[in-house]
Amino acid sequence: MNTSSRPFDRGHTDDLMAFLAASPTPYHAVANAAARLEKAGFQQVAEADAWDGTSGGKFVTRGGAIIAWYVPEGASAHTPYRIVGAHTDSPNLRVKPQPDMASNGWRQVAVEIYGGPLLNSWLDRDLGLAGRVSLRDGTERLVNVDRALLRVPQLAIHLDRSVSADGLKLDKQRHMQPIWGLGGDVHEGDLMAFLEDENGLGRGDITGWDLMTYAIEAPSYLGRDKELVAGPRMDNLLSVHACTAALAEVARRGDLPYIPVLAAFDHEENGSQSDTGADGPLLGTVLERSVFARGGSYEDRARAFAGTVCLSSDTGHAVHPNYGERHDPTHHPRANGGPILKVNVNNRYATDGSGRAVFAAACEKAGVPFQTFVSNNAMPCGTTIGPITAARHGIKTVDIGAAILSMHSVRELCGADDPYLLANALTAFLEG
């Protein structure tokens, strides 16, 4: 398949790669999604303000989470929602509260492991540093040192011959601390002073931080015919990007039987239990306030939720060419085969038969093929925001996504067509 002769998906995928490169942290991803929605006519509303029931697009941001919705003209207080859900966070190395350290003449930055990254994929990578800093005056600022600043150096094979026979074994504490210069002494405050200088701040202005490392290598097309895309944080910014594009598109069309919603949460990779995670109250609060702002009652809220459906979009596993036995023998999702429907009877995914029918109808409307993912019975199954959303809000939820390789690597791989196909399916679902 030669994607260069099929420009219908190249533009969307080009835009995805730009979004990935511009979103090294959940905070940047939210800021970029918000900017795209504002360009589409959405207006930000503050949680502390009173909300009105006017029609149009609105969104709320909180840290690494964004909830956006579009109220069509004439929508009633009990109009159901159509929700596309995703998460903004990815496994990585995050800066500790006391970051300055040194060892054997090397200056290092102390990091903590976030989520479940493939640790070996972080070795010998040129790493930048980005995130959110809190300032002495009470404001917050996004920061991004987008250059080769840090590196986690691997031990030479000459100093560990056993690695060839026994495989690489990494200690999360001893082996994953990156270097960023030379010097035998610890100088407390060095990293924050560096960030203050980089961002035109005064010394001592930074009083709090949520910082993380990221590989600075840009996303790129891959393969003989460029039918693949390699890049960072596809799990799960690929879905955040597709959900944002789908919501902006249906809002442009306007006449809708449902209220379309984007819900992108933080902290999925470590359980979703936070004020910005799917297991927190943010989504339910926003949906309820929207009902009440349109003059609705608790009865209207219950009616709206009863007719609501959520597509939880997250990446899933494409069949691996070198580890085919790790997959279910009858379910082999393939790159560029269209979005995947994720099924697990033990509710690690929220999909059931009626949910499958909803997704199948959306794909048929969009003219998009879809595949099904089921774990090998002998392998543990991951989970998503899907079951959490279904249980917390009583909302019918269907787990879907895009098939990728190298999930949780610093650099993942997907088919170049699949982001476009996923976005089309999400758009058809939001239209109803």
JSON list of C-alpha atoms in Angstrom, two decimals, residues 53-56 70-79 254-259 294:
[
{"chain": "A", "resi": 53, "resn": "GLY", "atom": "CA", "xyz": [-27.50, 27.27, 28.96]},
{"chain": "A", "resi": 54, "resn": "THR", "atom": "CA", "xyz": [-26.68, 28.87, 25.64]},
{"chain": "A", "resi": 55, "resn": "SER", "atom": "CA", "xyz": [-25.97, 26.73, 22.62]},
{"chain": "A", "resi": 56, "resn": "GLY", "atom": "CA", "xyz": [-22.54, 26.35, 21.08]},
{"chain": "A", "resi": 70, "resn": "TYR", "atom": "CA", "xyz": [-21.24, 21.29, 21.91]},
{"chain": "A", "resi": 71, "resn": "VAL", "atom": "CA", "xyz": [-24.89, 22.15, 22.66]},
{"chain": "A", "resi": 72, "resn": "PRO", "atom": "CA", "xyz": [-26.94, 22.25, 19.42]},
{"chain": "A", "resi": 73, "resn": "GLU", "atom": "CA", "xyz": [-29.70, 24.78, 18.93]},
{"chain": "A", "resi": 74, "resn": "GLY", "atom": "CA", "xyz": [-32.93, 23.55, 20.50]},
{"chain": "A", "resi": 75, "resn": "ALA", "atom": "CA", "xyz": [-31.31, 20.89, 22.71]},
{"chain": "A", "resi": 76, "resn": "SER", "atom": "CA", "xyz": [-33.53, 20.02, 25.67]},
{"chain": "A", "resi": 77, "resn": "ALA", "atom": "CA", "xyz": [-32.36, 19.62, 29.24]},
{"chain": "A", "resi": 78, "resn": "HIS", "atom": "CA", "xyz": [-32.63, 15.84, 28.87]},
{"chain": "A", "resi": 79, "resn": "THR", "atom": "CA", "xyz": [-30.87, 15.53, 25.50]},
{"chain": "A", "resi": 254, "resn": "GLY", "atom": "CA", "xyz": [-24.27, 21.84, 13.82]},
{"chain": "A", "resi": 255, "resn": "ASP", "atom": "CA", "xyz": [-27.61, 19.98, 13.52]},
{"chain": "A", "resi": 256, "resn": "LEU", "atom": "CA", "xyz": [-27.23, 17.05, 15.93]},
{"chain": "A", "resi": 257, "resn": "PRO", "atom": "CA", "xyz": [-29.61, 14.77, 17.86]},
{"chain": "A", "resi": 258, "resn": "TYR", "atom": "CA", "xyz": [-27.12, 14.40, 20.73]},
{"chain": "A", "resi": 259, "resn": "ILE", "atom": "CA", "xyz": [-24.73, 16.65, 22.63]},
{"chain": "A", "resi": 294, "resn": "ARG", "atom": "CA", "xyz": [-30.25, 24.44, 30.46]}
]
